């Protein structure tokens, strides 16, 4: 089945006998047993729920994994994944990473005995140099948040295979519509389903998709035991959203390209970070491993005043955290998503008081541009 069709018809399994075209919301915490020692396949909703299962099968299919687990948030997915590791295990992560993942690793996972090193994962040799006998995994985002650095997934997967490390890819920014890390050799894909998969800025969700059956079984055991599962209703919202994932991604990307180009021509804008611009250092790797550049743009204004002015004066665009939805959102990484990162480290990454991160929504490019224009100049 083609990707577009899979988004609509997800899983072939039938969960309903009425012919309902929309998957029913099974709002049931528990399921009765037909006989002693017998099960309908559903026992208790933390373990299985038919609506969530439909969603999980759909997402596993889209990412080409053997299993997918739906979580209440993206962070719940990452935190649950950390349970496969043991005290003393060492992980190498992208230097430029979603702020919440940083907070989890540095403030919670370390307390549980996990060890972390951060590297510019766009540079494979930088990762190679950090590998030691305790190293168990490499955790990357590509493109990264918010600096849009691109890592060669296939090359990283080769390095990981050689050293028996798990390669974990946070695929939130591109979604399987544009990039399928498991087909490039990654072992686990993470999503904040809150972003493009949910796509409407109205639902929190997260996913783990696993390539290998054995690891999937271990993850399932942890998942059903720790319990950060997605509710039936939110699962249904995600099923509904994924049906339009391809058209949303296409249009949002098309608009992002126009806006990125327009930004490069503005005197008050110093730098534009968008993977689809010819000047972006990661464009060639991106073309090799992804079928699109996505719709996330970061840009640096010529002074802090302009950045603040944009945030305070935009009207159609909302000054809010999050990304990937139909509404365009602009955020201030320094104060929001990356506030917990020590200043020196943050500045070294380029996250300064002039940097804004822009998630392009489904409004018209013309309206978005005139909103940015009036905010900058007004
Ligand atoms: C938002 C986000 C997360 C965390 O997801 P939540 O659903 O907010 O918990 C993880 N990774 C990336 C890249 C994100 O943008």
Coordinates of C-alpha atoms and ligand atoms in Angstrom, one line a residue:
X1 CA 0.0 0.0 0.0
X2 CA 1.2 3.5 -0.9
X3 CA 2.1 5.9 2.0
X4 CA -0.9 8.2 1.2
X5 CA -3.3 5.3 1.3
X6 CA -1.8 3.9 4.4
X7 CA -2.4 7.2 6.2
X8 CA -6.1 6.9 5.4
X9 CA -6.6 3.1 5.8
X10 CA -3.9 2.5 8.4
X11 CA -4.4 -1.0 9.6
X12 CA -6.3 -3.7 7.9
X13 CA -7.7 -5.2 11.1
X14 CA -11.4 -4.8 11.7
X15 CA -12.4 -3.5 15.1
X16 CA -16.0 -3.0 14.3
X17 CA -18.8 -5.1 12.8
X18 CA -21.2 -2.2 11.9
X19 CA -19.3 -1.0 8.9
X20 CA -18.4 2.3 10.5
X21 CA -16.0 4.1 8.3
X22 CA -14.4 5.9 11.2
X23 CA -12.6 3.7 13.7
X24 CA -14.7 3.6 16.9
X25 CA -13.5 5.1 20.1
X26 CA -13.4 2.2 22.6
X27 CA -13.8 4.2 25.7
X28 CA -13.4 1.2 28.0
X29 CA -10.8 0.7 30.8
X30 CA -11.3 -3.0 30.9
X31 CA -12.6 -5.9 28.8
X32 CA -14.6 -8.9 30.0
X33 CA -13.2 -12.5 29.6
X34 CA -15.3 -15.0 27.6
X35 CA -14.2 -17.8 29.9
X36 CA -11.7 -18.7 32.6
X37 CA -8.2 -18.3 31.2
X38 CA -9.7 -16.8 28.0
X39 CA -9.2 -13.4 26.4
X40 CA -10.7 -11.5 23.5
X41 CA -7.2 -10.2 22.9
X42 CA -8.1 -7.2 25.1
X43 CA -7.8 -7.4 28.9
X44 CA -7.1 -4.0 30.4
X45 CA -6.6 -0.7 28.5
X46 CA -3.1 0.0 29.8
X47 CA -2.1 -3.2 28.0
X48 CA -4.3 -3.0 24.9
X49 CA -7.1 -0.8 23.6
X50 CA -8.6 -1.4 20.1
X51 CA -8.5 2.3 19.1
X52 CA -5.0 2.8 20.3
X53 CA -4.0 -0.5 18.6
X54 CA -5.3 0.7 15.3
X55 CA -3.3 3.9 15.6
X56 CA -0.1 2.0 16.6
X57 CA -0.4 -0.4 13.7
X58 CA -0.9 2.6 11.4
X59 CA 2.2 4.4 12.7
X60 CA 4.3 1.2 12.7
X61 CA 3.3 0.8 9.0
X62 CA 4.2 4.4 8.1
X63 CA 7.6 4.2 9.8
X64 CA 8.2 0.6 8.5
X65 CA 8.8 -0.8 12.0
X66 CA 7.7 -4.1 13.5
X67 CA 5.8 -2.4 16.4
X68 CA 4.8 1.1 17.5
X69 CA 3.7 2.2 20.9
X70 CA 1.5 5.3 21.5
X71 CA 2.3 7.4 24.5
X72 CA 0.6 10.3 26.3
X73 CA 3.4 12.6 25.2
X74 CA 6.7 12.6 23.3
X75 CA 8.6 13.0 26.5
X76 CA 6.8 9.9 28.0
X77 CA 8.0 8.0 25.0
X78 CA 11.6 9.1 25.5
X79 CA 11.5 8.5 29.3
X80 CA 10.1 5.0 28.8
X81 CA 12.8 4.2 26.2
X82 CA 15.4 5.1 28.8
X83 CA 14.2 2.1 30.9
X84 CA 15.9 -0.3 28.5
X85 CA 19.2 0.9 29.8
X86 CA 20.9 0.0 33.0
X87 CA 23.0 2.0 35.5
X88 CA 26.5 2.6 34.0
X89 CA 25.2 2.6 30.4
X90 CA 26.5 5.4 28.3
X91 CA 24.6 7.3 25.5
X92 CA 25.9 9.7 23.0
X93 CA 23.4 12.4 22.0
X94 CA 23.1 15.2 19.5
X95 CA 24.5 18.4 21.0
X96 CA 21.6 20.4 19.6
X97 CA 18.6 18.5 20.9
X98 CA 15.0 19.3 22.0
X99 CA 15.3 21.1 25.3
X100 CA 13.0 18.6 27.1
X101 CA 15.2 15.7 26.1
X102 CA 18.2 17.5 27.5
X103 CA 16.3 18.1 30.8
X104 CA 15.3 14.4 31.0
X105 CA 18.8 13.1 30.3
X106 CA 20.7 15.6 32.5
X107 CA 18.4 15.8 35.5
X108 CA 16.5 12.5 35.6
X109 CA 18.3 9.8 33.7
X110 CA 21.7 10.6 35.3
X111 CA 20.1 10.1 38.7
X112 CA 19.3 6.6 37.5
X113 CA 23.0 6.0 36.7
X114 CA 22.9 6.6 32.9
X115 CA 25.9 8.5 31.5
X116 CA 25.6 11.0 28.6
X117 CA 27.9 12.7 26.2
X118 CA 26.8 15.3 23.7
X119 CA 28.4 15.7 20.3
X120 CA 27.8 17.4 17.0
X121 CA 26.3 14.3 15.5
X122 CA 26.5 15.9 12.0
X123 CA 30.2 15.0 12.4
X124 CA 30.3 11.2 12.5
X125 CA 33.9 11.1 13.7
X126 CA 33.0 13.3 16.8
X127 CA 30.6 10.5 17.8
X128 CA 33.2 7.8 17.0
X129 CA 35.7 9.4 19.4
X130 CA 33.2 9.3 22.3
X131 CA 32.5 5.6 22.0
X132 CA 33.7 3.6 25.0
X133 CA 33.0 0.0 26.3
X134 CA 29.9 1.2 28.2
X135 CA 28.3 3.0 25.3
X136 CA 25.0 1.5 24.4
X137 CA 23.3 3.9 22.1
X138 CA 23.4 7.0 19.9
X139 CA 20.4 9.4 20.2
X140 CA 20.0 11.9 17.3
X141 CA 17.6 14.4 15.9
X142 CA 17.9 15.3 12.3
X143 CA 17.3 18.1 11.5
X144 CA 18.1 19.3 15.0
X145 CA 16.0 21.6 17.1
X146 CA 16.4 24.6 16.7
X147 CA 19.6 24.8 14.7
X148 CA 18.5 22.5 11.8
X149 CA 21.7 20.5 11.6
X150 CA 21.5 17.4 9.5
X151 CA 23.1 14.0 10.4
X152 CA 23.7 11.3 7.8
X153 CA 21.5 8.6 9.3
X154 CA 22.9 5.8 7.1
X155 CA 26.5 6.6 8.0
X156 CA 25.6 6.9 11.7
X157 CA 23.8 3.5 11.5
X158 CA 26.9 1.9 10.0
X159 CA 29.0 3.2 12.9
X160 CA 26.4 2.0 15.4
X161 CA 26.2 -1.5 13.9
X162 CA 30.0 -1.8 14.0
X163 CA 30.0 -1.1 17.8
X164 CA 26.6 -2.8 18.6
X165 CA 25.0 0.4 19.6
X166 CA 21.3 1.2 19.2
X167 CA 20.6 4.1 16.9
X168 CA 17.6 6.2 18.1
X169 CA 16.3 8.9 15.9
X170 CA 13.8 11.6 16.9
X171 CA 11.9 12.0 13.7
X172 CA 9.4 14.6 14.9
X173 CA 10.5 17.3 12.5
X174 CA 10.2 15.4 9.2
X175 CA 7.7 12.6 10.0
X176 CA 7.8 9.3 8.0
X177 CA 6.2 11.3 5.2
X178 CA 9.6 12.8 4.5
X179 CA 12.1 10.5 6.3
X180 CA 12.1 6.9 7.4
X181 CA 15.0 6.4 9.7
X182 CA 14.4 2.6 10.2
X183 CA 14.9 2.0 6.5
X184 CA 18.2 3.8 6.8
X185 CA 19.4 1.5 9.5
X186 CA 18.1 3.1 12.7
X187 CA 16.8 0.8 15.5
X188 CA 14.2 3.1 17.2
X189 CA 12.3 6.1 16.1
X190 CA 10.8 8.6 18.5
X191 CA 8.0 11.1 17.8
X192 CA 6.4 13.9 19.6
X193 CA 3.0 13.1 18.1
X194 CA 1.9 16.4 19.5
X195 CA 3.6 18.0 16.5
X196 CA 3.1 17.0 12.8
X197 CA 1.4 13.7 13.4
X198 CA -1.3 15.4 15.6
X199 CA -0.9 18.5 13.5
X200 CA -3.6 20.7 15.0
X201 CA -2.0 22.1 18.2
X202 CA -4.8 20.4 20.2
X203 CA -3.5 17.0 21.4
X204 CA -0.4 15.7 23.2
X205 CA 1.0 12.4 22.0
X206 CA 4.2 10.4 21.6
X207 CA 5.4 7.3 19.8
X208 CA 8.2 4.8 19.8
X209 CA 8.6 2.7 16.7
X210 CA 11.0 -0.3 16.9
X211 CA 12.6 -2.1 14.0
X212 CA 13.5 -5.4 15.7
X213 CA 11.1 -7.9 17.2
X214 CA 13.2 -8.7 20.3
X215 CA 13.6 -5.1 21.2
X216 CA 9.9 -4.5 20.5
X217 CA 9.0 -7.2 23.0
X218 CA 11.2 -5.7 25.7
X219 CA 9.7 -2.2 25.0
X220 CA 6.2 -3.6 25.1
X221 CA 6.9 -5.1 28.5
X222 CA 8.2 -1.8 29.8
X223 CA 5.3 0.1 28.2
X224 CA 2.5 -2.0 29.7
X225 CA 4.2 -1.9 33.1
X226 CA 5.0 1.8 33.3
X227 CA 1.7 2.9 31.8
X228 CA 2.2 6.2 30.0
X229 CA -0.2 5.2 27.3
X230 CA -2.3 7.3 25.0
X231 CA -6.1 7.5 25.8
X232 CA -8.7 6.1 23.4
X233 CA -10.0 9.5 22.5
X234 CA -6.6 11.0 21.8
X235 CA -5.7 7.9 19.8
X236 CA -8.8 8.6 17.7
X237 CA -7.7 12.2 17.2
X238 CA -4.3 11.0 16.0
X239 CA -5.9 8.5 13.6
X240 CA -8.0 11.4 12.2
X241 CA -5.0 13.7 11.9
X242 CA -2.7 11.2 10.2
X243 CA -5.2 10.9 7.3
X244 CA -4.2 14.4 6.2
X245 CA -0.5 14.1 7.1
X246 CA 0.8 14.0 3.5
X247 CA -1.2 17.0 2.3
X248 CA -0.3 19.0 5.3
X249 CA 3.4 18.2 5.0
X250 CA 3.4 19.1 1.3
X251 CA 1.7 22.4 1.7
X252 CA 3.5 23.4 4.9
X253 CA 6.9 22.7 3.2
X254 CA 5.9 24.7 0.1
X255 CA 5.0 27.7 2.2
X256 CA 8.2 27.3 4.4
X257 CA 10.3 27.4 1.3
X258 CA 8.7 30.7 0.2
X259 CA 9.1 32.2 3.6
X260 CA 12.7 31.1 4.1
X261 CA 13.6 32.7 0.8
X262 CA 11.8 35.9 1.7
X263 CA 13.6 36.0 5.0
X264 CA 17.0 35.7 3.3
X265 CA 16.1 39.0 1.4
X266 CA 15.3 41.0 4.5
X267 CA 17.7 43.5 5.9
X268 CA 16.7 43.0 9.5
X269 CA 17.3 39.2 9.2
X270 CA 20.9 38.1 9.6
X271 CA 20.8 34.4 9.2
X272 CA 18.2 31.9 8.0
X273 CA 18.4 28.2 9.0
X274 CA 16.2 26.2 6.7
X275 CA 17.4 22.8 5.4
X276 CA 15.9 23.5 1.9
X277 CA 18.0 26.6 1.2
X278 CA 20.9 25.9 -1.2
X279 CA 23.2 27.6 1.4
X280 CA 22.4 25.1 4.1
X281 CA 25.4 22.8 4.9
X282 CA 23.1 19.7 5.2
X283 CA 21.2 20.1 2.0
X284 CA 23.0 17.3 0.1
X285 CA 22.7 14.7 2.9
X286 CA 19.1 15.8 3.3
X287 CA 18.3 15.2 -0.3
X288 CA 19.9 11.7 -0.1
X289 CA 18.0 10.5 3.0
X290 CA 14.8 12.5 3.0
X291 CA 12.1 13.3 0.4
X292 CA 11.5 16.8 1.8
X293 CA 12.9 19.5 4.0
X294 CA 10.0 20.0 6.3
X295 CA 8.5 23.3 7.5
X296 CA 10.7 24.4 10.4
X297 CA 12.7 27.5 10.0
X298 CA 15.0 29.2 12.5
X299 CA 16.3 32.7 11.9
X300 CA 18.5 35.3 13.5
X301 CA 17.4 38.9 13.6
X302 CA 20.0 41.7 13.3
X303 CA 19.3 42.7 16.9
X304 CA 17.5 41.5 20.0
X305 CA 15.0 44.4 19.7
X306 CA 13.8 43.1 16.3
X307 CA 13.3 39.6 17.7
X308 CA 11.3 40.9 20.6
X309 CA 9.3 43.1 18.3
X310 CA 8.3 40.2 16.1
X311 CA 7.2 38.1 19.0
X312 CA 5.1 40.8 20.5
X313 CA 3.6 42.1 17.3
X314 CA 2.7 39.1 15.2
X315 CA -1.1 38.7 14.8
X316 CA -1.9 35.7 12.6
X317 CA 1.2 33.9 13.7
X318 CA 1.0 33.0 17.4
X319 CA 3.9 33.5 19.8
X320 CA 3.7 30.0 21.4
X321 CA 5.8 26.9 22.0
X322 CA 5.2 23.7 20.0
X323 CA 5.3 23.2 16.3
X324 CA 4.0 21.2 13.4
X325 CA 0.3 22.3 13.6
X326 CA -1.9 24.0 11.1
X327 CA -1.5 27.3 13.0
X328 CA 1.9 29.0 12.4
X329 CA 3.8 29.4 15.7
X330 CA 6.9 31.4 16.5
X331 CA 9.0 30.9 19.6
X332 CA 12.0 32.2 21.4
X333 CA 14.2 29.2 22.0
X334 CA 16.4 31.1 24.5
X335 CA 13.5 31.7 26.8
X336 CA 11.2 28.8 26.0
X337 CA 12.3 25.4 24.7
X338 CA 16.0 25.8 25.6
X339 CA 15.8 27.9 28.8
X340 CA 17.3 25.1 30.9
X341 CA 20.5 24.8 29.0
X342 CA 23.4 26.7 30.6
X343 CA 24.0 30.0 29.0
X344 CA 27.5 29.4 27.7
X345 CA 26.5 26.1 26.1
X346 CA 23.4 27.7 24.6
X347 CA 25.3 30.6 23.1
X348 CA 27.9 28.2 21.7
X349 CA 25.2 26.4 19.8
X350 CA 23.9 29.7 18.3
X351 CA 20.8 29.9 20.5
X352 CA 21.2 33.6 21.3
X353 CA 18.7 36.5 22.0
X354 CA 18.2 37.1 18.3
X355 CA 17.2 33.5 17.4
X356 CA 13.6 32.7 16.6
X357 CA 12.1 29.4 15.7
X358 CA 9.2 29.4 13.3
X359 CA 6.8 26.6 12.6
X360 CA 5.1 27.3 9.3
X361 CA 1.4 26.4 9.4
X362 CA -1.3 26.2 6.7
X363 CA -2.2 29.9 6.4
X364 CA -1.3 31.4 3.0
X365 CA 2.3 32.3 2.4
X366 CA 1.2 35.9 1.6
X367 CA -0.6 36.4 4.9
X368 CA 2.3 35.0 6.9
X369 CA 4.8 37.2 5.1
X370 CA 2.7 40.3 5.5
X371 CA 2.3 39.5 9.2
X372 CA 6.1 39.1 9.7
X373 CA 6.6 42.3 7.7
X374 CA 4.2 44.4 9.8
X375 CA 5.7 42.9 13.0
X376 CA 9.2 43.7 12.0
X377 CA 8.6 47.2 10.7
X378 CA 5.5 48.4 12.5
Ligands
LIG1 C1 8.1 18.5 21.3 C2 9.2 17.6 21.1 C3 9.5 16.6 21.9 C4 8.7 16.3 23.2 O1 7.4 15.9 22.9 P1 6.1 16.3 23.8 O2 5.0 15.7 23.1 O3 6.0 17.8 24.0 O4 6.3 15.6 25.1 C5 10.5 15.7 21.6 N1 11.3 16.0 20.5 C6 11.1 17.0 19.7 C7 11.9 17.2 18.5 C8 10.0 17.9 19.9 O5 9.8 18.9 19.1

